[in-house]
XYZ file of C-alpha atoms in Angstrom:
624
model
C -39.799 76.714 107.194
C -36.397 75.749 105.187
C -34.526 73.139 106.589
C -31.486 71.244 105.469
C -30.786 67.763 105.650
C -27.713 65.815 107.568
C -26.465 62.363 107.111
C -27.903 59.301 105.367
C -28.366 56.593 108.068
C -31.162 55.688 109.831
C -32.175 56.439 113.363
C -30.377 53.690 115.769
C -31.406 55.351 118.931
C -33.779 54.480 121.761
C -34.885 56.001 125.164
C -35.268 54.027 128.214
C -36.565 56.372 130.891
C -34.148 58.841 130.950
C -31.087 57.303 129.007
C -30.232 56.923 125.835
C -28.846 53.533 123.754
C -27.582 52.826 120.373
C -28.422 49.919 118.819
C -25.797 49.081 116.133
C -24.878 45.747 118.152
C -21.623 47.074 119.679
C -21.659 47.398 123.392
C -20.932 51.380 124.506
C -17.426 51.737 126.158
C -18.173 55.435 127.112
C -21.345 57.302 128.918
C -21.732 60.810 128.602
C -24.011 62.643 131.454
C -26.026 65.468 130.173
C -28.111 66.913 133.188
C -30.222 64.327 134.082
C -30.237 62.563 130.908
C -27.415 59.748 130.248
C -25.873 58.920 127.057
C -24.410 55.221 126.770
C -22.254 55.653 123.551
C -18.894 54.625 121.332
C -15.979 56.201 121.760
C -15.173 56.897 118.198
C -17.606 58.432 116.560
C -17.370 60.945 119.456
C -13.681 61.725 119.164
C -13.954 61.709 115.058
C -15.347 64.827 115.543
C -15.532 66.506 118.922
C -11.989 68.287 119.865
C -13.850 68.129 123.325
C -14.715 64.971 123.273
C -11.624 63.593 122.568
C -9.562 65.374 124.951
C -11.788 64.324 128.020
C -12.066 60.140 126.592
C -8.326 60.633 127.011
C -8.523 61.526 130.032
C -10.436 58.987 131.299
C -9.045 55.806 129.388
C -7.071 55.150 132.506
C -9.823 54.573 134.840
C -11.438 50.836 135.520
C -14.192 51.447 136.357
C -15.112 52.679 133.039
C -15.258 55.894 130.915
C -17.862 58.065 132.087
C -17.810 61.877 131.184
C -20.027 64.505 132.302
C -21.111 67.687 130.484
C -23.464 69.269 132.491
C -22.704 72.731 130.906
C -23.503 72.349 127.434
C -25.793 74.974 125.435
C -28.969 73.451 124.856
C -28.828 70.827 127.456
C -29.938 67.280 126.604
C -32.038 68.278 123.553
C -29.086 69.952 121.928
C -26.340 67.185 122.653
C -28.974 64.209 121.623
C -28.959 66.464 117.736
C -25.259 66.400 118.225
C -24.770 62.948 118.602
C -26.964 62.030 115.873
C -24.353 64.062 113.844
C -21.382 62.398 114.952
C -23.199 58.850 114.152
C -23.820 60.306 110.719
C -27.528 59.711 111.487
C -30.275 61.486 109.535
C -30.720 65.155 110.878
C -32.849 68.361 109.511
C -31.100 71.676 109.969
C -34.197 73.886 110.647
C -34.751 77.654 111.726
C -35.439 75.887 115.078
C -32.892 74.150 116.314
C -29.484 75.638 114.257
C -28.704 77.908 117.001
C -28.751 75.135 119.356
C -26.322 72.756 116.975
C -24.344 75.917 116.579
C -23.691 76.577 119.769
C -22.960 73.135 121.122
C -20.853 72.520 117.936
C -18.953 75.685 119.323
C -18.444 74.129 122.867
C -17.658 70.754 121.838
C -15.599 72.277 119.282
C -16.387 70.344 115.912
C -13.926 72.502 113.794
C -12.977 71.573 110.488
C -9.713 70.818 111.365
C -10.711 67.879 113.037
C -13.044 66.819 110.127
C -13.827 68.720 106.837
C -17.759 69.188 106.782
C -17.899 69.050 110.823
C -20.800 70.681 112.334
C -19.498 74.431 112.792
C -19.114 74.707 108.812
C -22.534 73.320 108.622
C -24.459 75.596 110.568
C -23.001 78.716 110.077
C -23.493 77.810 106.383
C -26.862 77.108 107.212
C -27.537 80.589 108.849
C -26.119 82.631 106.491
C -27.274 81.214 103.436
C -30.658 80.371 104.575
C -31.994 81.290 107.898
C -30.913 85.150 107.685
C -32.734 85.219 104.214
C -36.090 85.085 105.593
C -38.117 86.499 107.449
C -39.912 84.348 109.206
C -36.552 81.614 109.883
C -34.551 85.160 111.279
C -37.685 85.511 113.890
C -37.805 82.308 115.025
C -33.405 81.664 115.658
C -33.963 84.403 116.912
C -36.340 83.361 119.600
C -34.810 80.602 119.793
C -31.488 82.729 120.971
C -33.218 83.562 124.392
C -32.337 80.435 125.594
C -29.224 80.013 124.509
C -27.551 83.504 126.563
C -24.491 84.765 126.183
C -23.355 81.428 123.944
C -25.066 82.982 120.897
C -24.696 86.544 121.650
C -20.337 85.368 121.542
C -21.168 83.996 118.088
C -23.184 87.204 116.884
C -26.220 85.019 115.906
C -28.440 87.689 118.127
C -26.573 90.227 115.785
C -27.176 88.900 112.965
C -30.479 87.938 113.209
C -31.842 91.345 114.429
C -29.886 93.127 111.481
C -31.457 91.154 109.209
C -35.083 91.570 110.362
C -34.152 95.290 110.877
C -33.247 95.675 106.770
C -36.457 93.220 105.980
C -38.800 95.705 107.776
C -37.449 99.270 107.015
C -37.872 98.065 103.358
C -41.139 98.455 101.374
C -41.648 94.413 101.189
C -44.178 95.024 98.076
C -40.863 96.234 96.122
C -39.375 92.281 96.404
C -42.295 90.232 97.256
C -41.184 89.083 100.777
C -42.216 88.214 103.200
C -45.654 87.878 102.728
C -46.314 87.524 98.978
C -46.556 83.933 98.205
C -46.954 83.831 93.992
C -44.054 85.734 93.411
C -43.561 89.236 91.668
C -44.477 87.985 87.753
C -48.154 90.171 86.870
C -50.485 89.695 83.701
C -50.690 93.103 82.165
C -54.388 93.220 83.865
C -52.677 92.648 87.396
C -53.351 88.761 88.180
C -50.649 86.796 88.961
C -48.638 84.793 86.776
C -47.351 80.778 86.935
C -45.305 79.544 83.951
C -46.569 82.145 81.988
C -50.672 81.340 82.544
C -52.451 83.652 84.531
C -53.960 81.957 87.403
C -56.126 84.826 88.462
C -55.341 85.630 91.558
C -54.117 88.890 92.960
C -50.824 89.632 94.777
C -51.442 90.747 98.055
C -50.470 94.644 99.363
C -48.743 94.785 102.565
C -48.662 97.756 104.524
C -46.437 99.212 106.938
C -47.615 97.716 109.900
C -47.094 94.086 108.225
C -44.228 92.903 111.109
C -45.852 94.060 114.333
C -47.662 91.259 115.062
C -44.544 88.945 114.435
C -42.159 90.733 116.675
C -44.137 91.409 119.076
C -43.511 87.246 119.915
C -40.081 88.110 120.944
C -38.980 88.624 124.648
C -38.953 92.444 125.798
C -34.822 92.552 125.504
C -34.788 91.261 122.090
C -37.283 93.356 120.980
C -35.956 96.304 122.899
C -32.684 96.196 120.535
C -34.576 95.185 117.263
C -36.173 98.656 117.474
C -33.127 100.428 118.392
C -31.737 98.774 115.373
C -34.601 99.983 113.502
C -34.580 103.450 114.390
C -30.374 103.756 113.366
C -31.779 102.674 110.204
C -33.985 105.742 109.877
C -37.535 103.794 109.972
C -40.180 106.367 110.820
C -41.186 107.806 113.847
C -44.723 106.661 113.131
C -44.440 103.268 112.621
C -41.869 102.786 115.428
C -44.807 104.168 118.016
C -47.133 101.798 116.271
C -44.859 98.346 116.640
C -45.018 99.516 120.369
C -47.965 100.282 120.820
C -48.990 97.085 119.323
C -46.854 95.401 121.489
C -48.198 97.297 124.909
C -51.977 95.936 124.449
C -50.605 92.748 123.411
C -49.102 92.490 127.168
C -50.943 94.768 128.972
C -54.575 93.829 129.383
C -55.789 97.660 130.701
C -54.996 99.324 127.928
C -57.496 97.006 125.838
C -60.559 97.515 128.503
C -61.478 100.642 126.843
C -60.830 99.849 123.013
C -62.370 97.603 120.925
C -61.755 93.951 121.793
C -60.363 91.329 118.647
C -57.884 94.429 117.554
C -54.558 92.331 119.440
C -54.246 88.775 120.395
C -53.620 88.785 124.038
C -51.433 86.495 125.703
C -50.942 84.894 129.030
C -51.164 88.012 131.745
C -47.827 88.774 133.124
C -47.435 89.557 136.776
C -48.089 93.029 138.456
C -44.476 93.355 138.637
C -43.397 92.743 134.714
C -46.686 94.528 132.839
C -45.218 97.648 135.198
C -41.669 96.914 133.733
C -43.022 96.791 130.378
C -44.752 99.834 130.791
C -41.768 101.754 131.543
C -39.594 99.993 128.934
C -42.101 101.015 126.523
C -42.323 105.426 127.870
C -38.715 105.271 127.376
C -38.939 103.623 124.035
C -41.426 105.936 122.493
C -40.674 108.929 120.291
C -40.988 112.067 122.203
C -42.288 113.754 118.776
C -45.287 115.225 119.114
C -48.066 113.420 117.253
C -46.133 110.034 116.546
C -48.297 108.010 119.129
C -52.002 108.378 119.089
C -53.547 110.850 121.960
C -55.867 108.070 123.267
C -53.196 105.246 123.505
C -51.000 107.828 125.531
C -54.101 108.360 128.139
C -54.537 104.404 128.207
C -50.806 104.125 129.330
C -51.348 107.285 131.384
C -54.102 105.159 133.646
C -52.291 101.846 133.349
C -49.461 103.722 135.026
C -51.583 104.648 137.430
C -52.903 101.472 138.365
C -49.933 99.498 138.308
C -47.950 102.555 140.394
C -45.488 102.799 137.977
C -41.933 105.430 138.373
C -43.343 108.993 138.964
C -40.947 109.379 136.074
C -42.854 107.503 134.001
C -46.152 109.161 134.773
C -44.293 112.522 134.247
C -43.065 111.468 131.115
C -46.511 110.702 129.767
C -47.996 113.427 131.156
C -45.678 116.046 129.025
C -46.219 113.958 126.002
C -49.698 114.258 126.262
C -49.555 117.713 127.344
C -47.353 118.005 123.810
C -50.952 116.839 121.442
C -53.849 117.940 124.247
C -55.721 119.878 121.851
C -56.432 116.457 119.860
C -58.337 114.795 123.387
C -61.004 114.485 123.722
C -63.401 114.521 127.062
C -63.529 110.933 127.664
C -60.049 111.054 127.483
C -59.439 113.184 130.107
C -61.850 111.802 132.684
C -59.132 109.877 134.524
C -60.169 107.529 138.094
C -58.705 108.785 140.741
C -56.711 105.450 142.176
C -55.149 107.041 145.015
C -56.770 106.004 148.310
C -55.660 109.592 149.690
C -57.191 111.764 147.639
C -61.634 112.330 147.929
C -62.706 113.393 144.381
C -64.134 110.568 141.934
C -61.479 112.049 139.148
C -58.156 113.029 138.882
C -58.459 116.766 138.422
C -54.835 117.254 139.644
C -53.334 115.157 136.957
C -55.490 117.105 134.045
C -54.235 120.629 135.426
C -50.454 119.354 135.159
C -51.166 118.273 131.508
C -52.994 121.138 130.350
C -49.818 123.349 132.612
C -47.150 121.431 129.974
C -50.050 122.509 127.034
C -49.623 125.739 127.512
C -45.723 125.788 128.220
C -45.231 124.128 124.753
C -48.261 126.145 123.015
C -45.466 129.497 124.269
C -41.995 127.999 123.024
C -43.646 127.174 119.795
C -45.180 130.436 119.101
C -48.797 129.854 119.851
C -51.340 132.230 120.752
C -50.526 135.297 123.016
C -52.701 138.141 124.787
C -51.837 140.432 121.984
C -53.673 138.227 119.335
C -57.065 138.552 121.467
C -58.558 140.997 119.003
C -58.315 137.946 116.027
C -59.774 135.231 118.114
C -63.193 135.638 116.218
C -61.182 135.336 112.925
C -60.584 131.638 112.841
C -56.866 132.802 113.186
C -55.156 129.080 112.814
C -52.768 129.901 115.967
C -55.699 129.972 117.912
C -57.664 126.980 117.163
C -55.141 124.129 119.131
C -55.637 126.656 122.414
C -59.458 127.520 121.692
C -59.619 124.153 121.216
C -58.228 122.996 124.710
C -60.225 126.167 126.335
C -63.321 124.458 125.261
C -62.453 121.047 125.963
C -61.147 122.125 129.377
C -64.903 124.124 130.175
C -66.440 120.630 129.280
C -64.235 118.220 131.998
C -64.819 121.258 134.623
C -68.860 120.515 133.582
C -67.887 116.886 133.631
C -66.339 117.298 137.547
C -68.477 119.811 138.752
C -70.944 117.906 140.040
C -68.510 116.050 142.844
C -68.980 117.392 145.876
C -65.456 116.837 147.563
C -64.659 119.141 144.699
C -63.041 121.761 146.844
C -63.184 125.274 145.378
C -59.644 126.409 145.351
C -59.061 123.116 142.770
C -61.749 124.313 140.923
C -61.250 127.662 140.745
C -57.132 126.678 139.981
C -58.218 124.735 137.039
C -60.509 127.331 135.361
C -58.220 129.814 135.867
C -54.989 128.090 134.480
C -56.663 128.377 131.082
C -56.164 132.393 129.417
C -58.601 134.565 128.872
C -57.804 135.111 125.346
C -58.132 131.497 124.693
C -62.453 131.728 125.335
C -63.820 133.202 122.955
C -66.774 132.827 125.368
C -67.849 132.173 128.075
C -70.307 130.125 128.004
C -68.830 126.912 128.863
C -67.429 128.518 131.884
C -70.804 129.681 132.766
C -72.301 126.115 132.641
C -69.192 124.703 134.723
C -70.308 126.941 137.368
C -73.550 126.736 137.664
C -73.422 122.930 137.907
C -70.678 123.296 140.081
C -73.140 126.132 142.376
C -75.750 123.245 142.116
C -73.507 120.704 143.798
C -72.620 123.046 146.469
C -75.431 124.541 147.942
C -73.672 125.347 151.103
C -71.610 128.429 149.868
C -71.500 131.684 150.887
C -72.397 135.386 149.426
C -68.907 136.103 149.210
C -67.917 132.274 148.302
C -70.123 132.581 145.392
C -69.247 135.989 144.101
C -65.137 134.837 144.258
C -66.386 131.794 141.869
C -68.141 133.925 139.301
C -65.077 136.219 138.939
C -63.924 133.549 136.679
C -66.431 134.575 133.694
C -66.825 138.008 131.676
C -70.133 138.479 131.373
C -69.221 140.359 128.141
C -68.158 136.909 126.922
C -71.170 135.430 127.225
C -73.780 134.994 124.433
C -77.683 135.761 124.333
C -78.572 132.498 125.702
C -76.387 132.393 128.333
C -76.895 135.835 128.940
C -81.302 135.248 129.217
C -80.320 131.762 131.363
C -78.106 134.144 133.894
C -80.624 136.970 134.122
C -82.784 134.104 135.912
C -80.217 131.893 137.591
C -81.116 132.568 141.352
C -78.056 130.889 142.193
C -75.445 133.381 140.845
C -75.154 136.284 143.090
C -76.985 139.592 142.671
C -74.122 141.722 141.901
C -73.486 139.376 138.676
C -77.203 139.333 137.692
C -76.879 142.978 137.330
C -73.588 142.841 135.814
C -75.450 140.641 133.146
C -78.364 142.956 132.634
C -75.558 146.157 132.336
C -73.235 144.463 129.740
C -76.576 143.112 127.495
C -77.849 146.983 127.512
C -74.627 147.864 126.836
C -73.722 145.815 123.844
C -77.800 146.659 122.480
C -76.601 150.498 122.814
C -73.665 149.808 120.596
C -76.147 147.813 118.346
C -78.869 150.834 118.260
C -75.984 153.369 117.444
C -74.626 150.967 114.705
C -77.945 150.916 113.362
C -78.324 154.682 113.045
C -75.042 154.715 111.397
C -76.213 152.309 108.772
C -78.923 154.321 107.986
C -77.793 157.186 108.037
C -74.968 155.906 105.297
C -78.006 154.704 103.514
C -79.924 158.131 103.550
C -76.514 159.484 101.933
C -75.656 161.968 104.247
C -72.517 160.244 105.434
C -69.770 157.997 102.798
C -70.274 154.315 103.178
C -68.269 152.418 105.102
C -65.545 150.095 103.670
C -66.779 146.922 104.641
C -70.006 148.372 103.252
C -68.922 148.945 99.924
C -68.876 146.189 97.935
C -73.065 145.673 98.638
C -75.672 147.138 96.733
C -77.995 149.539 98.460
C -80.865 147.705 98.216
C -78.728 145.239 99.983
C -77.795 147.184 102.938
C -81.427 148.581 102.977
C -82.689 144.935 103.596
C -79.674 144.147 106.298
C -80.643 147.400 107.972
C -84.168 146.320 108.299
C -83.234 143.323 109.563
C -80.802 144.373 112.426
C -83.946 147.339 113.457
C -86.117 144.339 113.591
C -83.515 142.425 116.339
C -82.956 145.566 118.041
C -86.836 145.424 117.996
C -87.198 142.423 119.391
C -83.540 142.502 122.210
C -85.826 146.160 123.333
C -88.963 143.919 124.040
C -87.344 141.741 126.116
C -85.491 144.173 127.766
C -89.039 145.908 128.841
C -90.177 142.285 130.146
C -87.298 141.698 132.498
C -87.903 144.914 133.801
C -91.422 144.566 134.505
C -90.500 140.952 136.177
C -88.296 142.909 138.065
C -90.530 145.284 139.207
C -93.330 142.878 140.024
C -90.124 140.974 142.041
C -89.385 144.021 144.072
C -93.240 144.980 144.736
C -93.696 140.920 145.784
C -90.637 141.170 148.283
C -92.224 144.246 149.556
C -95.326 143.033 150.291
C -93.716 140.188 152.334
C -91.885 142.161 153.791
C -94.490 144.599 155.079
C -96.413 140.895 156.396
C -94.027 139.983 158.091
C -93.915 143.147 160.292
C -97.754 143.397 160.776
C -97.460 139.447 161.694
C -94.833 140.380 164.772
C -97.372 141.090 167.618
C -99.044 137.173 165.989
C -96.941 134.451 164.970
C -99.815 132.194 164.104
C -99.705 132.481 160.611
C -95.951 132.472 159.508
C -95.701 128.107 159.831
C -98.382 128.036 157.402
C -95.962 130.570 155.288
C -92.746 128.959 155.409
C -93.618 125.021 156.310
C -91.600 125.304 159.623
C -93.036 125.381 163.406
C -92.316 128.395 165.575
C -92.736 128.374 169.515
C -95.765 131.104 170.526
C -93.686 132.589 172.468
C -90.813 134.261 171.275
C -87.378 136.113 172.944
C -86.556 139.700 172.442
C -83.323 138.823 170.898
C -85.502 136.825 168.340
C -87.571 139.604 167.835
C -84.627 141.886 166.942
C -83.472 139.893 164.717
C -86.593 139.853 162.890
C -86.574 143.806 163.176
C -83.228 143.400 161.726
C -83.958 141.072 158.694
C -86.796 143.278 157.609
C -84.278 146.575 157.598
C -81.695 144.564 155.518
C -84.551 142.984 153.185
C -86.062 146.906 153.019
C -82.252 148.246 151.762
C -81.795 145.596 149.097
C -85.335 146.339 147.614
C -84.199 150.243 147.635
C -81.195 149.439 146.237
C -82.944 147.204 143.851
C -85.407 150.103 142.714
C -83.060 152.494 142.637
C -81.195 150.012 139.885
C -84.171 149.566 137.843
C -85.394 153.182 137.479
C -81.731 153.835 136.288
C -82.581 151.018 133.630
C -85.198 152.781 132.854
C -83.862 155.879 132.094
C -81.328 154.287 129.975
C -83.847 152.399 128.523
C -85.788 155.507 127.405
C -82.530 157.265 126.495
C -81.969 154.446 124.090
C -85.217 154.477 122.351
């Protein structure tokens, strides 16, 4: 730290308790009261160069009882006027980064102008701080620190000014073009790149420094200083980037959440502030932040999102992070999203309410910017690049519904509200979907027929590849009416397959032109791929002839139950040995009825049932 040096005599001052004595031999014919500190002095030294001073001795020389002056309202208090003093006694004194804005300010109020003295204190220090202070780095930082307590005195002088335009200039400029403020050797380099002193090369190697070189510095300063340092800084045109970094820096540095889920050692943290400032902070900091999209990292965003939370920040603040993560939500990712729920009022373990508004301001911006739209469905198997943020959020969204599924306050509307909100050109499939809702059928035994059906209107079971597709077939949780669905859509797309086939080789045979994605391959090319696909359509045909002969041995099964069941209604003797439950012997006619009943609804649905599968086998035959 630079520091300039005051007066040549020595130090004649001692403390007793809490007053101050000088010791030149001369008894003190004036006291000075400074708070609770008490200054037993000599009345010239004081006047020689305090305008002040000298008015208010004169205006006590005509009291008895002795001259006794109090200046209670002093900048800097007792510390500042005890540096003062030494001054007037011509006592030795360093002028450091530290304590100038103190001397300057009480030189101000005391008014030590040079026309009472040439050299006086004002000169002095404003010399001082222009010359040498505002020149570096780290002296600017620390007046202006020091500048908190010293409110509105230095602010009148422009020290606060001054100060934050110089560290402003210091950090929008490349500091490896000038050496400061980190380089200690200098700028002088060897030809190989070591630095030089007096011409030797001492071996070492200047240092880089990157952007981020200041955050850690400023991030000392007090949240209004700060606050117009980067204001400063962005009227200078310093990047976007690096602006959301110094805050961001300066967030985890006072807010300990955001540092529970990164990696710990990255910022220094500091004595916790209350409840009531860390929520302060956080909304000084969303209004501070760029609203460009990309400037501020995705996962920092959702760690101020959940800080927000828990602190019950401004529902203008959560708002306001919400859209900016709704802004980059295709670069989440599904930790990110799996917010607590921290309101006592709501039942389910994560905040699905809060995802759905993000992934609603998605989609709002993915429109005005010209993302994807229904009419680009056909290219969404193209890797068409205004597809992939929305494809990307699709999937990402089919993974947190997986993720939540499993909760079962989950109420269905919610769910269903969710899965929905997301287009159906932005799946290519459906699997994901699929999974979401079987977990989600898993958690919930308890719904209905109809409840169940509603659910699984949110897949196309056109969308939904061969796995998924052999996993549904067998999923007794998923409604009948979508198991067939399944089954009608697979034989479907292995007609189209079959009939592709025949066209291939047909082409092949010569009877028909070659198509023009077929062009370009030789024909013992095509022969080979056409081989190949009658060898899958082989195999997809196989299959097909298993599931029906499942089926059938399914129906025949239920049949034979059934058909039990009705011998067994004169004798209920064996049925708790069937079904693990006990039944009275003697049962009601109502009972009985609805027995009758059961048996005439199971005997339609196997009908119904056969009817379906000898239609799949005519199709089936048709096909081969």
């Amino acid at each position: 730290m630079a520091c300039m040096k005051l007066g040549s005599k020595t130090d004649s001052f001692q403390r007793q308790g809490q007053a101050w004595f000088c010791t030149t031999g001369l008894p003190s014919d004036v006291t000075v009261e400074v708070g609770d500190m008490s200054f037993h002095l000599h009345k010239f030294p004081l006047l020689s160069k305090s305008g002040l001073l000298e008015k208010l001795i004169e205006e006590k020389s005509d009291h008895s009882e002795g001259c006794v002056i109090e200046l209670h309202d002093v900048p800097g208090g007792a510390k500042a006027f005890e540096l003062v003093v030494k001054f007037c006694y011509g006592v030795k004194l360093e002028l450091t980064a530290s304590n100038v804005v103190y001397l300057r300010c009480a030189a101000e109020h005391l008014q030590m102008t040079e026309d009472i003295v040439e050299g006086n204190l004002i000169s002095q220090t404003e010399t001082f701080l222009n010359q040498v202070v505002l020149r570096s780095w780290k002296d600017s930082l620390k007046a202006l620190q020091t500048c908190d307590d010293l409110l509105p005195h230095a602010e009148n002088l422009h020290i606060v000014r001054k100060c934050i335009e110089s560290l402003a200039v210091k950090a929008c400029t490349d500091p490896n073009l000038f050496g400061w403020p980190m380089m200690e050797h200098g700028i002088m380099q060897s030809p190989g790149g070591s630095v030089l002193w007096n011409g030797i090369s001492t071996g070492a190697r200047p240092r880089q420094c990157r952007s981020d070189w200041w955050y850690e510095d400023v991030s000392s300063l007090s949240l209004p200083m700060y606050k117009r340092l980067i204001s400063v800084m962005e009227s200078r045109g310093i990047r976007r980037e690096i602006i959301a970094g110094s805050l961001t820096y300066f967030a985890k540095r006072y807010l300990p959440g955001l540092n529970r889920r990164h990696s710990p050692g990255t910022v220094a943290l500091t004595a916790a502030p209350s409840e009531e400032e860390q929520r302060h902070l956080l909304e000084e900091i969303d209004s501070l932040l760029p609203h460009q999209k990309g400037v501020a990292s995705t996962k920092v965003l959702f760690g101020l999102l959940r800080t927000a939370m828990i602190l019950r920040a401004s529902p203008s603040c959560i708002s306001n992070l919400e859209k900016r993560i709704g802004m980059q939500l295709d670069q989440a990712t599904l930790e990110d999203l799996l917010l607590p729920n921290f309101s006592y009022s709501m039942e389910t373990l994560y905040n699905v309410d809060c995802v759905q508004r993000i992934l609603e301001h998605f989609l709002v911006m993915d429109q005005a910017t010209g993302g994807a739209s229904p009419g680009l469905a056909d290219e969404q198997l193209t890797g068409s690049p205004s597809l992939t943020p929305i494809t990307t959020v699709a999937k990402l969204i089919d993974g947190y519904l997986a993720e939540v599924a499993p909760d079962i306050n989950l109420k269905l509307p919610k769910f269903q509200s969710l899965a929905a909100a997301v287009p159906d050109y932005a799946r290519p499939l459906d699997d994901g979907l699929y999974r979401a809702i079987d977990i989600y059928l898993k958690a919930h035994p308890w719904f209905t027929e109809s409840e169940r059906e509603q659910l699984c209107r949110l897949m196309d079971c056109q969308k939904l590849s061969l796995e998924a597709c052999t996993h549904a077939a067998q999923n007794e949780r998923l409604p009948l009416r979508v198991v067939v669905q399944v089954l009608f859509f697979e034989q479907l797309q292995l007609r189209t397959s079959i009939a592709g086939c025949l066209l291939v080789s047909d082409n092949l045979d010569g009877s028909r032109p070659l198509r023009s994605g077929l062009a370009g391959s030789s024909e013992g090319g095509g022969w080979a791929t056409a081989v190949r696909e009658n060898q899958v359509l082989k195999v997809g045909m196989d299959h097909m002839r298993m599931r029906v002969s499942e089926l059938e041995k399914e129906c025949s099964s239920m049949r034979q139950e059934i058909e039990k069941l009705g011998r067994a209604r004169s004798g209920w003797g064996g049925v708790p040995r069937k079904f693990g439950f006990k039944i009275k012997s003697q049962m009601c006619s109502a009972q009985e009825g609805s027995v009758s009943e059961q048996q005439k609804t199971g005997s339609g649905k196997i009908e119904k049932l056969q009817a379906r599968l000898t239609k799949h086998k005519k199709q089936l035959s048709t096909d081969m």
